Amino acid sequence: DSDVPQVIVIDEIGTELEVLAARTIAEKGVQLIGTTHGNCLENLIKNPPLSDLVGGIQYVTLSDKEAKRRGTQKSILKRKAYPAFQVVIEINEPTSWTVH
């Protein structure tokens, strides 16, 4: 038996240090359950201290050919790293949840 926990629960992740701790825990293979506050997933993604929980975002520039193929602008947002959480549950209302 090992002293390494199988599951860790973190309530109200809100600082860069807590995000770093959550990412480190997830990278060690420990199952992680956490909460944070926001109006919706998009707010979390656009919140710099918290966005790394879901992999963060960065602008990338596509070639003219790729932008045309996708029907998008040349500069797009893309996830920059592997997320700390594999599943995000957004609580819209007490009886309405969205699973991402």
Short mmCIF file of C-alpha atoms in Angstrom, two decimals:
data_model
loop_
_atom_site.label_atom_id
_atom_site.label_comp_id
_atom_site.label_asym_id
_atom_site.label_seq_id
_atom_site.Cartn_x
_atom_site.Cartn_y
_atom_site.Cartn_z
CA ASP A 1 0.00 0.00 0.00
CA SER A 2 1.04 3.55 -0.69
CA ASP A 3 0.48 6.77 1.20
CA VAL A 4 -0.51 8.53 -2.04
CA PRO A 5 -4.22 9.46 -2.06
CA GLN A 6 -6.44 8.15 -4.84
CA VAL A 7 -8.81 11.14 -4.83
CA ILE A 8 -8.39 14.75 -3.68
CA VAL A 9 -11.26 17.25 -3.39
CA ILE A 10 -10.52 20.98 -3.63
CA ASP A 11 -13.35 23.44 -2.90
CA GLU A 12 -13.43 26.95 -4.37
CA ILE A 13 -10.26 27.02 -6.49
CA GLY A 14 -9.66 30.73 -6.97
CA THR A 15 -5.96 31.65 -7.08
CA GLU A 16 -3.09 30.92 -9.45
CA LEU A 17 -1.37 28.96 -6.68
CA GLU A 18 -4.44 26.76 -6.18
CA VAL A 19 -4.67 26.21 -9.94
CA LEU A 20 -1.00 25.20 -10.03
CA ALA A 21 -1.59 22.77 -7.15
CA ALA A 22 -4.60 21.27 -8.95
CA ARG A 23 -2.62 20.81 -12.17
CA THR A 24 0.25 19.20 -10.26
CA ILE A 25 -2.12 16.81 -8.50
CA ALA A 26 -3.76 15.86 -11.81
CA GLU A 27 -0.37 15.32 -13.49
CA LYS A 28 0.58 12.87 -10.70
CA GLY A 29 -2.37 10.67 -11.66
CA VAL A 30 -4.49 11.41 -8.59
CA GLN A 31 -8.19 11.79 -9.36
CA LEU A 32 -9.18 15.39 -8.71
CA ILE A 33 -12.59 16.85 -7.89
CA GLY A 34 -12.76 20.62 -7.60
CA THR A 35 -15.09 23.59 -7.60
CA THR A 36 -14.69 27.16 -8.72
CA HIS A 37 -17.10 30.03 -9.20
CA GLY A 38 -18.13 31.67 -12.45
CA ASN A 39 -21.20 32.48 -14.49
CA CYS A 40 -20.42 29.91 -17.19
CA LEU A 41 -17.58 27.86 -18.67
CA GLU A 42 -16.71 30.69 -21.07
CA ASN A 43 -16.04 32.99 -18.08
CA LEU A 44 -13.70 30.38 -16.61
CA ILE A 45 -11.84 30.03 -19.91
CA LYS A 46 -11.39 33.82 -20.17
CA ASN A 47 -10.31 34.23 -16.51
CA PRO A 48 -6.47 34.20 -16.65
CA PRO A 49 -5.84 32.84 -13.13
CA LEU A 50 -8.37 30.00 -13.61
CA SER A 51 -8.18 29.17 -17.32
CA ASP A 52 -5.33 26.70 -16.83
CA LEU A 53 -7.80 24.39 -15.06
CA VAL A 54 -9.27 23.66 -18.49
CA GLY A 55 -6.01 23.92 -20.43
CA GLY A 56 -5.85 27.67 -20.92
CA ILE A 57 -6.15 29.42 -24.26
CA GLN A 58 -3.78 31.12 -26.65
CA TYR A 59 -4.03 32.80 -30.02
CA VAL A 60 -2.55 30.90 -32.95
CA THR A 61 -2.16 32.07 -36.52
CA LEU A 62 -3.37 29.81 -39.30
CA SER A 63 -2.04 29.74 -42.84
CA ASP A 64 -4.24 31.38 -45.48
CA LYS A 65 -5.10 27.94 -46.83
CA GLU A 66 -6.10 26.54 -43.41
CA ALA A 67 -8.16 29.61 -42.48
CA LYS A 68 -10.01 29.34 -45.78
CA ARG A 69 -10.58 25.59 -45.29
CA ARG A 70 -12.04 26.21 -41.81
CA GLY A 71 -13.96 29.29 -42.88
CA THR A 72 -12.39 31.30 -40.02
CA GLN A 73 -10.10 34.23 -39.48
CA LYS A 74 -6.34 33.62 -39.53
CA SER A 75 -6.00 34.26 -35.79
CA ILE A 76 -7.98 31.83 -33.61
CA LEU A 77 -8.06 30.75 -29.97
CA LYS A 78 -6.78 27.27 -29.17
CA ARG A 79 -6.25 25.27 -25.98
CA LYS A 80 -2.62 25.64 -24.95
CA ALA A 81 -2.16 22.71 -22.57
CA TYR A 82 -3.74 19.53 -21.30
CA PRO A 83 -6.57 20.35 -18.83
CA ALA A 84 -6.40 19.50 -15.12
CA PHE A 85 -9.99 18.24 -15.34
CA GLN A 86 -11.29 15.79 -17.94
CA VAL A 87 -14.93 16.74 -17.26
CA VAL A 88 -16.48 20.08 -16.35
CA ILE A 89 -20.00 20.25 -14.96
CA GLU A 90 -21.58 23.67 -15.31
CA ILE A 91 -24.50 24.23 -12.93
CA ASN A 92 -26.88 26.53 -14.78
CA GLU A 93 -29.81 26.21 -12.38
CA PRO A 94 -30.36 23.89 -9.42
CA THR A 95 -32.00 21.36 -11.75
CA SER A 96 -30.14 22.20 -14.99
CA TRP A 97 -26.53 21.10 -15.51
CA THR A 98 -24.32 21.03 -18.60
CA VAL A 99 -21.58 18.42 -18.85
CA HIS A 100 -18.54 19.39 -20.96
#
